[in-house]
Short mmCIF file of N, CA and C in Angstrom, two decimals:
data_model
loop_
_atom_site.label_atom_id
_atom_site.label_comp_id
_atom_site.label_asym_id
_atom_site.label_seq_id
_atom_site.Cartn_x
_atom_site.Cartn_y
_atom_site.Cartn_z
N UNK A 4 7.93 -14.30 4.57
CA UNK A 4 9.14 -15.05 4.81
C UNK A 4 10.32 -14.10 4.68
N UNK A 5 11.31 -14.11 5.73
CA UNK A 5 12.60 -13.18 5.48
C UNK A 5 13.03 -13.66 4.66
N UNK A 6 14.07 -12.72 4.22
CA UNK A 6 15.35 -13.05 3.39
C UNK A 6 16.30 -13.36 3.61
N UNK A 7 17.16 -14.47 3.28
CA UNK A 7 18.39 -14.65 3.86
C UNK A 7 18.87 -13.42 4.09
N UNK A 8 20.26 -14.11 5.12
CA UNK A 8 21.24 -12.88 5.68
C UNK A 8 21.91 -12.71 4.75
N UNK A 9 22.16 -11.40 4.15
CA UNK A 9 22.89 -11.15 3.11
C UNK A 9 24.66 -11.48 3.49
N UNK A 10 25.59 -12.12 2.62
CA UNK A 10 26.62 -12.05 2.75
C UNK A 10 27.40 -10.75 2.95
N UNK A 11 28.76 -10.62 3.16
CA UNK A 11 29.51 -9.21 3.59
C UNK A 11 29.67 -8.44 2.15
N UNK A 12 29.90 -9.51 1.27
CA UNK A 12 29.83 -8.89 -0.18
C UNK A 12 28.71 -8.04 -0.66
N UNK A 13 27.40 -9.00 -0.45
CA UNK A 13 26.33 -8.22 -0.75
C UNK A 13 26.09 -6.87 0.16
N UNK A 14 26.32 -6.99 0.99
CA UNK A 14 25.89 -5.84 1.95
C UNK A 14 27.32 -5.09 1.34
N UNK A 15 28.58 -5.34 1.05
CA UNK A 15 29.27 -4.31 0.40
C UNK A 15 28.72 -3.43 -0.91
N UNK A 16 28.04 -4.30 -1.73
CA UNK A 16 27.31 -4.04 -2.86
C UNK A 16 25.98 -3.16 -2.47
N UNK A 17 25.62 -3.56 -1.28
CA UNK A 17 24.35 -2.70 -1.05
C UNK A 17 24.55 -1.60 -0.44
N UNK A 18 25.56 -1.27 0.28
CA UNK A 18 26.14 0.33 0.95
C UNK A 18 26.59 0.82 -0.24
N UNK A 19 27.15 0.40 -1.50
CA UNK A 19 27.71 1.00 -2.28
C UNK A 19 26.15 1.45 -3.02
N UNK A 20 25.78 1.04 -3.78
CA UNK A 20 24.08 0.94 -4.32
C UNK A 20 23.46 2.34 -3.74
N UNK A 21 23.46 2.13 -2.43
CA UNK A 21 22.76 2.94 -1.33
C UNK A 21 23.68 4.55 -1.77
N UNK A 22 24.53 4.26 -0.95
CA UNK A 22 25.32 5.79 -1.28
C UNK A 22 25.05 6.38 -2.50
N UNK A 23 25.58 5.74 -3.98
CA UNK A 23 25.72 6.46 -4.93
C UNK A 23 23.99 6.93 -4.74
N UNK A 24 22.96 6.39 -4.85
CA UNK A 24 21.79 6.79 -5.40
C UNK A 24 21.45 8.02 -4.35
N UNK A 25 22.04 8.05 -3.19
CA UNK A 25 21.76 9.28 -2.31
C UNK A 25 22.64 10.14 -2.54
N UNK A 26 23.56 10.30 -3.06
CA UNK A 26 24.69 11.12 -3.23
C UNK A 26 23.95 11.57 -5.09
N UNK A 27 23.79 11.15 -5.84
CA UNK A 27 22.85 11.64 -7.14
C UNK A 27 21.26 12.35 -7.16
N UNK A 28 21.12 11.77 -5.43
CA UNK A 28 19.92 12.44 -5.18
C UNK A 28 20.02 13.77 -4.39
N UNK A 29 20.80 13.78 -3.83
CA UNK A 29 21.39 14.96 -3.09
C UNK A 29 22.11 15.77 -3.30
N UNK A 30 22.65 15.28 -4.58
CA UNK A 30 23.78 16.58 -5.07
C UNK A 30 24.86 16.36 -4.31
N UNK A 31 25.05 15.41 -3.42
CA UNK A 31 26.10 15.46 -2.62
C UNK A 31 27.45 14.39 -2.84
N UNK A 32 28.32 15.43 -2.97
CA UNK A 32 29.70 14.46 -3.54
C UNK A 32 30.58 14.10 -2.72
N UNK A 33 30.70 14.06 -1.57
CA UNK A 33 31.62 13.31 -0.34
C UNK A 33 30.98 12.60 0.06
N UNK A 34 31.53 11.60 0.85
CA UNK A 34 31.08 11.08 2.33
C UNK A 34 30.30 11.35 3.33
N UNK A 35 31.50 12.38 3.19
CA UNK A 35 30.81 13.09 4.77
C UNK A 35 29.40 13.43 4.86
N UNK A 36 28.59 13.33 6.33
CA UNK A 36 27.25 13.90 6.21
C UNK A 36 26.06 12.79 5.39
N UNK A 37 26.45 11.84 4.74
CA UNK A 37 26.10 11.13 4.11
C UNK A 37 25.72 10.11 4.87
N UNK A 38 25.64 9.97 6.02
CA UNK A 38 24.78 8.75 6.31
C UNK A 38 23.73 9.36 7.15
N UNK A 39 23.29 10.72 7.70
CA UNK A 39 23.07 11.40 8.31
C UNK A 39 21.24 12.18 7.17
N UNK A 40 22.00 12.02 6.12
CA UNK A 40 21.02 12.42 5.07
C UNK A 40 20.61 10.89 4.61
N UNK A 41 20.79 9.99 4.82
CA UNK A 41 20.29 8.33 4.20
C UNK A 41 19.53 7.92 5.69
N UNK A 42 19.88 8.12 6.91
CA UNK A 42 18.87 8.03 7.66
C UNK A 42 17.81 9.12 7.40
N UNK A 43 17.63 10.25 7.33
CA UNK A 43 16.54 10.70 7.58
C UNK A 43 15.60 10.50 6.18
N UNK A 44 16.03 10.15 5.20
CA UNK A 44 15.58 9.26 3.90
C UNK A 44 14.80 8.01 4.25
N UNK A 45 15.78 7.64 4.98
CA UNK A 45 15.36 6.17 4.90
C UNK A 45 14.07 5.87 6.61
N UNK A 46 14.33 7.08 7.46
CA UNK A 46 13.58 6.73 8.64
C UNK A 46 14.24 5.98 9.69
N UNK A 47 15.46 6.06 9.68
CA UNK A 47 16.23 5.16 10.83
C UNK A 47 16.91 5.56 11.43
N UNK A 48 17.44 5.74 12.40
CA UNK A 48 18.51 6.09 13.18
C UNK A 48 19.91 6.41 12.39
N UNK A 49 21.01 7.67 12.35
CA UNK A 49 22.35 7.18 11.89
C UNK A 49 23.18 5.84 12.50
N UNK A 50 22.68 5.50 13.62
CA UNK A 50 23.92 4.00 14.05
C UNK A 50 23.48 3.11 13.32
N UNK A 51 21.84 2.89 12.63
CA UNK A 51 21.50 1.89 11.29
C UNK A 51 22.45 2.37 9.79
N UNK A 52 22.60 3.18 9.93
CA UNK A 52 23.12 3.55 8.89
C UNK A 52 24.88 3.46 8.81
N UNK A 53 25.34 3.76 9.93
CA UNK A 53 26.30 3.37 10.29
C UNK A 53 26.71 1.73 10.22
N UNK A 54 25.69 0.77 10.87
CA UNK A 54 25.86 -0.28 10.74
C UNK A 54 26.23 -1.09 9.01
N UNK A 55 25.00 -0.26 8.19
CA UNK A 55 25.10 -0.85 7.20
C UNK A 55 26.35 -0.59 6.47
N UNK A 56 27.14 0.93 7.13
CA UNK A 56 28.11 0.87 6.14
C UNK A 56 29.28 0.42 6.56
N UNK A 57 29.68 -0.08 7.65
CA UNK A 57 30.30 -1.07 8.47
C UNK A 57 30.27 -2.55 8.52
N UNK A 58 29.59 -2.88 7.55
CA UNK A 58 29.20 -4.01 7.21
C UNK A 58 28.88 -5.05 8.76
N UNK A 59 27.49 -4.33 9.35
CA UNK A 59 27.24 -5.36 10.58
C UNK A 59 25.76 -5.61 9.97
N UNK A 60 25.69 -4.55 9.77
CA UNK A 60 23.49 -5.01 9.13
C UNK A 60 23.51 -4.89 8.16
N UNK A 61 21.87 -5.21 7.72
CA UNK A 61 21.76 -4.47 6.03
C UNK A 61 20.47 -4.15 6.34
N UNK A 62 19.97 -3.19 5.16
CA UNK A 62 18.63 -2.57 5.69
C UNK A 62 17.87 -3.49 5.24
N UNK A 63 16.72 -3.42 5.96
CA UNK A 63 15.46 -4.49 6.14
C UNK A 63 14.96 -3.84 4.44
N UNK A 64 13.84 -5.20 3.81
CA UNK A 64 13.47 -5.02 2.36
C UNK A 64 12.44 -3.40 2.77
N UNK A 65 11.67 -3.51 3.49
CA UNK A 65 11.10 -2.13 3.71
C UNK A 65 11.89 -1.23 3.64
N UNK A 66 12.66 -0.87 4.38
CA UNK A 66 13.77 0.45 3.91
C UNK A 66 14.17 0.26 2.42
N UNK A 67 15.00 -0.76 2.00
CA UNK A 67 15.36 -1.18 0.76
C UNK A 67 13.78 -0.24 -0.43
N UNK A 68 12.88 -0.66 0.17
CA UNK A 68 11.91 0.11 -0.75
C UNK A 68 11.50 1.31 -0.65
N UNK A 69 11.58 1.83 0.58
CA UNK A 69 11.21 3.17 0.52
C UNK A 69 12.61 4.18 0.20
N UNK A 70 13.47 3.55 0.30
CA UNK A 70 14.74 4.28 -0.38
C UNK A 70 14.87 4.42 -1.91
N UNK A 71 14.27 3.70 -2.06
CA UNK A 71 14.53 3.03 -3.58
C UNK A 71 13.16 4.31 -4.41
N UNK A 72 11.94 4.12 -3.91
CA UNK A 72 11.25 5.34 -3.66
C UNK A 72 11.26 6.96 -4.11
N UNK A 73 11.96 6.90 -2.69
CA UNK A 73 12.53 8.10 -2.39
C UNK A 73 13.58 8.55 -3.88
N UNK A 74 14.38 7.88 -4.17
CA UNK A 74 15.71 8.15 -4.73
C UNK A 74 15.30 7.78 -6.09
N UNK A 75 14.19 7.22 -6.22
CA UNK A 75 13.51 6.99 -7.87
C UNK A 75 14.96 5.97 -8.71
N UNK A 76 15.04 5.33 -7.91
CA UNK A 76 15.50 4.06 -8.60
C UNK A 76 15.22 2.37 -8.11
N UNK A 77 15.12 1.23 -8.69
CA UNK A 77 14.74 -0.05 -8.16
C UNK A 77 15.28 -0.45 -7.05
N UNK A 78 14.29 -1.13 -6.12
CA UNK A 78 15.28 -1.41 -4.98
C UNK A 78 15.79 -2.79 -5.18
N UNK A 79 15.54 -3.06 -6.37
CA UNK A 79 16.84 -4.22 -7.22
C UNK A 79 18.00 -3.98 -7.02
N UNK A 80 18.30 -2.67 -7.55
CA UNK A 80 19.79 -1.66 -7.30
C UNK A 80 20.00 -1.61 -6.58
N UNK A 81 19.24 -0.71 -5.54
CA UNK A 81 19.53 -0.86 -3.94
C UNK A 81 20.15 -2.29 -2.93
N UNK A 82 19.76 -2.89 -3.72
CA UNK A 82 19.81 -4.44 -3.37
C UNK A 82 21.18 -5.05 -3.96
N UNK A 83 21.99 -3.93 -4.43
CA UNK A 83 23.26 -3.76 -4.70
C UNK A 83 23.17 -5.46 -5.99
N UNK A 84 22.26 -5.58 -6.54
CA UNK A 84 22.09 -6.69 -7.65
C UNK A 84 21.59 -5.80 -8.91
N UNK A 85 22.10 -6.73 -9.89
CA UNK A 85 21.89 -6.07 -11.27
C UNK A 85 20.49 -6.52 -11.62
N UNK A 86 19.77 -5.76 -12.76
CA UNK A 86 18.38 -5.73 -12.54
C UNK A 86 18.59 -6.67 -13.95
N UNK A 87 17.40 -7.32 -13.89
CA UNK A 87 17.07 -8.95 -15.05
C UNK A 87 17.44 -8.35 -16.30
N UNK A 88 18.21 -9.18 -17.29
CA UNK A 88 18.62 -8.37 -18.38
C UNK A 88 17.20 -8.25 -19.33
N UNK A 89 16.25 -9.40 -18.47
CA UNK A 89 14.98 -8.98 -19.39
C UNK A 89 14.00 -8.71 -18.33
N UNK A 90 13.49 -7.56 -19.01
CA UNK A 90 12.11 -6.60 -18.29
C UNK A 90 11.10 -7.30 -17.79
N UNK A 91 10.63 -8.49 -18.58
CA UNK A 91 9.69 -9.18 -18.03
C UNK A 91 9.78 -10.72 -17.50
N UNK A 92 11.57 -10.53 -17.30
CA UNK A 92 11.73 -11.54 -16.08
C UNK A 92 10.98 -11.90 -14.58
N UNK A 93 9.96 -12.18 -13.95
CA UNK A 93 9.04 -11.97 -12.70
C UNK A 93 9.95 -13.12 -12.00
N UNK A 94 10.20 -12.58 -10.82
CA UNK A 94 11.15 -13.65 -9.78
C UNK A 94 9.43 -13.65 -8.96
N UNK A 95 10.06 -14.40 -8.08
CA UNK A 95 9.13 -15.22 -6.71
C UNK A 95 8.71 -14.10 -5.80
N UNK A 96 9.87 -13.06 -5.57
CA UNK A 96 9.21 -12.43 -4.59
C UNK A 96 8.77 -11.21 -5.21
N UNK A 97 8.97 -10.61 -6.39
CA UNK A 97 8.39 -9.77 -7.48
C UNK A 97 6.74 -9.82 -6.95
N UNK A 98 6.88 -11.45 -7.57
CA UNK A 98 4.81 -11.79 -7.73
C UNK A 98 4.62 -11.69 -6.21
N UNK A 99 4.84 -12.10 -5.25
CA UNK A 99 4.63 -11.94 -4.13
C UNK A 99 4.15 -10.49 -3.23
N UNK A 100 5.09 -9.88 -3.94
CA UNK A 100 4.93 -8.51 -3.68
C UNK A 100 3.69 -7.89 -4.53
N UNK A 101 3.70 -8.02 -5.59
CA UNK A 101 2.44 -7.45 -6.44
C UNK A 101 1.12 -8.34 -6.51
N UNK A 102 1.39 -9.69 -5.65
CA UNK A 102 0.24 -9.83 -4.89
C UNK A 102 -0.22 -9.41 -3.38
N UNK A 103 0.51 -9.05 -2.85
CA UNK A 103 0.24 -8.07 -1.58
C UNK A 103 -0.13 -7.05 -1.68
N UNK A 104 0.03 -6.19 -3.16
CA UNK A 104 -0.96 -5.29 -3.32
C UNK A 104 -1.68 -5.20 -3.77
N UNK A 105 -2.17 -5.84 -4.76
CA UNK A 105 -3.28 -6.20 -5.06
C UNK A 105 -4.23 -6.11 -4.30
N UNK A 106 -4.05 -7.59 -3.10
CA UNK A 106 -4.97 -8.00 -2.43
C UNK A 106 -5.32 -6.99 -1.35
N UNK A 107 -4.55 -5.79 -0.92
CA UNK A 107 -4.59 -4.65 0.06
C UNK A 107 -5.84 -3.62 -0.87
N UNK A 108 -4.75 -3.57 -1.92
CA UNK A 108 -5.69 -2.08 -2.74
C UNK A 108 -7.16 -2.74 -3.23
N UNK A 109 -7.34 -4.05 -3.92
CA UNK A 109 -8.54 -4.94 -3.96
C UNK A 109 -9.88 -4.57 -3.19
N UNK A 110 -9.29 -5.02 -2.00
CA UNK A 110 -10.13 -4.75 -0.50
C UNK A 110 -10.80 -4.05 -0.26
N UNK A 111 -9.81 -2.47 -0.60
CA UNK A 111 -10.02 -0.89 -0.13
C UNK A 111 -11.13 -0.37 -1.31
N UNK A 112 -10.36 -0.90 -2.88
CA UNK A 112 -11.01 -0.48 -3.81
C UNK A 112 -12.04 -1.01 -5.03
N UNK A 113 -11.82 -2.40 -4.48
CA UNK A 113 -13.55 -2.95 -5.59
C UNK A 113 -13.25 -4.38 -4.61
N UNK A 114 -13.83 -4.27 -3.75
CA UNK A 114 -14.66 -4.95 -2.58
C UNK A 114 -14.97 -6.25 -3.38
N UNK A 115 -16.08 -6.29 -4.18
CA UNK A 115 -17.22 -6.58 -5.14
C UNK A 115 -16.44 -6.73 -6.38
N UNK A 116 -15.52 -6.49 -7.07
CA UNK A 116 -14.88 -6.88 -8.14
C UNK A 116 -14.87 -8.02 -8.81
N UNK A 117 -14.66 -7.80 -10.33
CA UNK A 117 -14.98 -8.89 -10.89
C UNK A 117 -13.17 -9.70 -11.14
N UNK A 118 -13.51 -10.62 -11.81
CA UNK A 118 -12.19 -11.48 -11.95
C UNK A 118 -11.21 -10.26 -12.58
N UNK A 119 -12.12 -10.27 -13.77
CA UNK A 119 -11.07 -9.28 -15.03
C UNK A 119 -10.76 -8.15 -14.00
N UNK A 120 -11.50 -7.25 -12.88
CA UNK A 120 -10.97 -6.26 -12.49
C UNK A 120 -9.92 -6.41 -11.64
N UNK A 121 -10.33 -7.66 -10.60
CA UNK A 121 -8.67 -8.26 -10.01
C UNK A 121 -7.74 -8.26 -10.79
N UNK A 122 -7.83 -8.90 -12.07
CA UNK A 122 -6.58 -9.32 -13.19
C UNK A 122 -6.09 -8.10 -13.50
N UNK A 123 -6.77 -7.17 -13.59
CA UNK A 123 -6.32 -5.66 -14.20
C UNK A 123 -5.42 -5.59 -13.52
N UNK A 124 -5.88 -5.14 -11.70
CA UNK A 124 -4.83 -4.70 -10.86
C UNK A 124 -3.79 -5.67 -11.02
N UNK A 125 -4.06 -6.70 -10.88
CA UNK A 125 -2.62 -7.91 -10.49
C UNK A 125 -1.35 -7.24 -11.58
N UNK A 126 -2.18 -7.23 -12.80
CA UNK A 126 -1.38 -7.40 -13.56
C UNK A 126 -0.67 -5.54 -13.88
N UNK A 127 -1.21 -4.85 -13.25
CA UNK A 127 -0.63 -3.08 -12.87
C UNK A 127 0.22 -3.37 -11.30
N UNK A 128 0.42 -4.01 -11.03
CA UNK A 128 0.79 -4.47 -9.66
C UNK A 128 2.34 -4.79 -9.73
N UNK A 129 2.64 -5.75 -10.62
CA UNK A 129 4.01 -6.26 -11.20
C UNK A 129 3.87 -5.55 -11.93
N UNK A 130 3.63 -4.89 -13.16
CA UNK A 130 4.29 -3.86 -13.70
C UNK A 130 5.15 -2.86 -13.10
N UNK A 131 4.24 -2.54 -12.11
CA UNK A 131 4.69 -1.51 -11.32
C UNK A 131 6.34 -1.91 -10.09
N UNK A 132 5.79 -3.34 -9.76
CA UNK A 132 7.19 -3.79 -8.93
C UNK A 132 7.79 -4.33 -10.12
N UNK A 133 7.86 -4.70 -11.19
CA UNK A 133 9.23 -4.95 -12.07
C UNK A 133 9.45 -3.32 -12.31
N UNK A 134 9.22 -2.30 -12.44
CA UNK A 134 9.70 -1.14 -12.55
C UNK A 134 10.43 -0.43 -11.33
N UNK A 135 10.61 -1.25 -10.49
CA UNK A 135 11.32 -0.75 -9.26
C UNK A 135 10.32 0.61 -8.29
N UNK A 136 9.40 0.40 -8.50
CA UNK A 136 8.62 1.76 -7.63
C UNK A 136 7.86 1.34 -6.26
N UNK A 137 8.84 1.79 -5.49
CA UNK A 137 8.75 1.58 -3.90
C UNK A 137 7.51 1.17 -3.88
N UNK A 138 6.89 0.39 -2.30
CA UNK A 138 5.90 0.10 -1.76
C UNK A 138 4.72 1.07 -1.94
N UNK A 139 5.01 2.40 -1.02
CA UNK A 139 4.33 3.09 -1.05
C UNK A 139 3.64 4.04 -2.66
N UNK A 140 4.82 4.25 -2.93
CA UNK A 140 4.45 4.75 -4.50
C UNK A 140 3.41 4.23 -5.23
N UNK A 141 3.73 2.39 -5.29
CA UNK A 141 2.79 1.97 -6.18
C UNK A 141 1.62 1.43 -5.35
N UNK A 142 1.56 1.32 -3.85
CA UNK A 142 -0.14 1.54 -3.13
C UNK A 142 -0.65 2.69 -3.94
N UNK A 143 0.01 4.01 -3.86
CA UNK A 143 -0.95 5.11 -4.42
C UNK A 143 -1.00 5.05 -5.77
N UNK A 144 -0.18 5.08 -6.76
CA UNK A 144 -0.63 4.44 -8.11
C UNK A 144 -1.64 3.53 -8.28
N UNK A 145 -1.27 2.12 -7.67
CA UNK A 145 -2.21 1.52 -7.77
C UNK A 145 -3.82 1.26 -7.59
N UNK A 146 -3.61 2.11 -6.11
CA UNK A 146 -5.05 2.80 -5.22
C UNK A 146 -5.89 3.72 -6.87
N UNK A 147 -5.12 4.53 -7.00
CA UNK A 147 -5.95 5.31 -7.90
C UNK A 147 -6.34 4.50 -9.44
N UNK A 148 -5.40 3.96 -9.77
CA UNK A 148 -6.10 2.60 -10.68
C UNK A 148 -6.66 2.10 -10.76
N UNK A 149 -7.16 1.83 -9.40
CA UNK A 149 -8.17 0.79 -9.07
C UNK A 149 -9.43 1.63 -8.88
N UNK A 150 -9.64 2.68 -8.26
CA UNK A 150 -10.59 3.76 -8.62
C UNK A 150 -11.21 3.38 -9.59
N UNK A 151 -10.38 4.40 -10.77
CA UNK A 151 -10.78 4.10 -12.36
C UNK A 151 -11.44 3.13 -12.62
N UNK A 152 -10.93 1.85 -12.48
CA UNK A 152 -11.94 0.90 -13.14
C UNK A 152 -13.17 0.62 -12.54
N UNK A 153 -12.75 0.81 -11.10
CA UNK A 153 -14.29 1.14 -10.23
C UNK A 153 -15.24 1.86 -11.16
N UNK A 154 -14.81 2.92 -11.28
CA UNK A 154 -15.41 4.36 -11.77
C UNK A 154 -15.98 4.09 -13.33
N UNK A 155 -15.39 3.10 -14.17
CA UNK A 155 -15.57 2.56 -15.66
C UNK A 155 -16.51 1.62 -15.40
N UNK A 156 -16.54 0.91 -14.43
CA UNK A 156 -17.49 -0.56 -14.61
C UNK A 156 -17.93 -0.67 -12.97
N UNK A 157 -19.02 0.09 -12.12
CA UNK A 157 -19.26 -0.42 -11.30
C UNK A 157 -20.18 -1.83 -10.98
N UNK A 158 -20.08 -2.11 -9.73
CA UNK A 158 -20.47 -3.28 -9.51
C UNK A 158 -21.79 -2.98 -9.47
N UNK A 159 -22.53 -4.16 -10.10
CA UNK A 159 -24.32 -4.18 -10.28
C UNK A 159 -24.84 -4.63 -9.12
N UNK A 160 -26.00 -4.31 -8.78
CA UNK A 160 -26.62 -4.53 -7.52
C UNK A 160 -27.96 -5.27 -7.68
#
């Protein structure tokens, strides 16, 4: 399910979000050149980038995560929103998300799994998305987690 259209505010909040964390990641202290280095970060064209800081678009939650990623901060932040004053606040699309990986890395990595080994991952899954660590990051975290317990308790035949 999309996300609403972000208001002009939020998308002000989210170009701002965006910049600083590329400008701390880059060493880079102007403007300038700066959307030029957030596209090739982020995988998009500069006129996306342009857009967002013109307030006509906002980047899709995928960019939002692989930026977030990239730049080793939550794409909560990115999301130009303040992050839950408590850690183990889980919103709707949190669990949503750390059930999409689950059920991906699951698949790939204990086929045959038992409940408790699903529960393991689920529950390394949202850890990992309440810690803000991009899509991709925590597939491979998680991928290799799921190994392990493979590797601790295989399935009986």
């Amino acid at each position: 399910m999309p996300r609403r259209k972000p208001t002009d505010e939020e998308k002000r909040r989210m170009w701002a979000a965006i910049s600083q964390a590329a400008m701390d990641y880059h060493n880079h202290h102007q403007e300038r050149g700066l959307g030029v280095l957030i596209a090739d970060d982020a995988g998009v064209k500069p006129q996306s980038v342009s857009e967002w800081k013109s307030l006509v678009t906002a980047p899709s939650d995928k960019v939002l995560m692989r930026l977030a990623s990239k730049y080793g901060v939550s794409a909560t932040k990115l999301a130009g929103e303040e992050p839950p004053a408590h850690g183990d606040l889980a919103t709707d699309e949190a669990l949503r998300l750390a059930g999409e990986l689950t059920s991906t890395v699951t698949k790939a990595a204990l086929p045959e799994g038992s409940v408790e080994q699903f529960s393991a991952v689920m529950e390394k899954a949202h850890e990992l998305v309440m810690q803000g660590k991009g899509e991709d990051e925590a597939y491979g975290i998680l991928f290799r987690f799921a190994l392990g317990i493979r590797d601790q308790d295989p399935p009986s035949k």
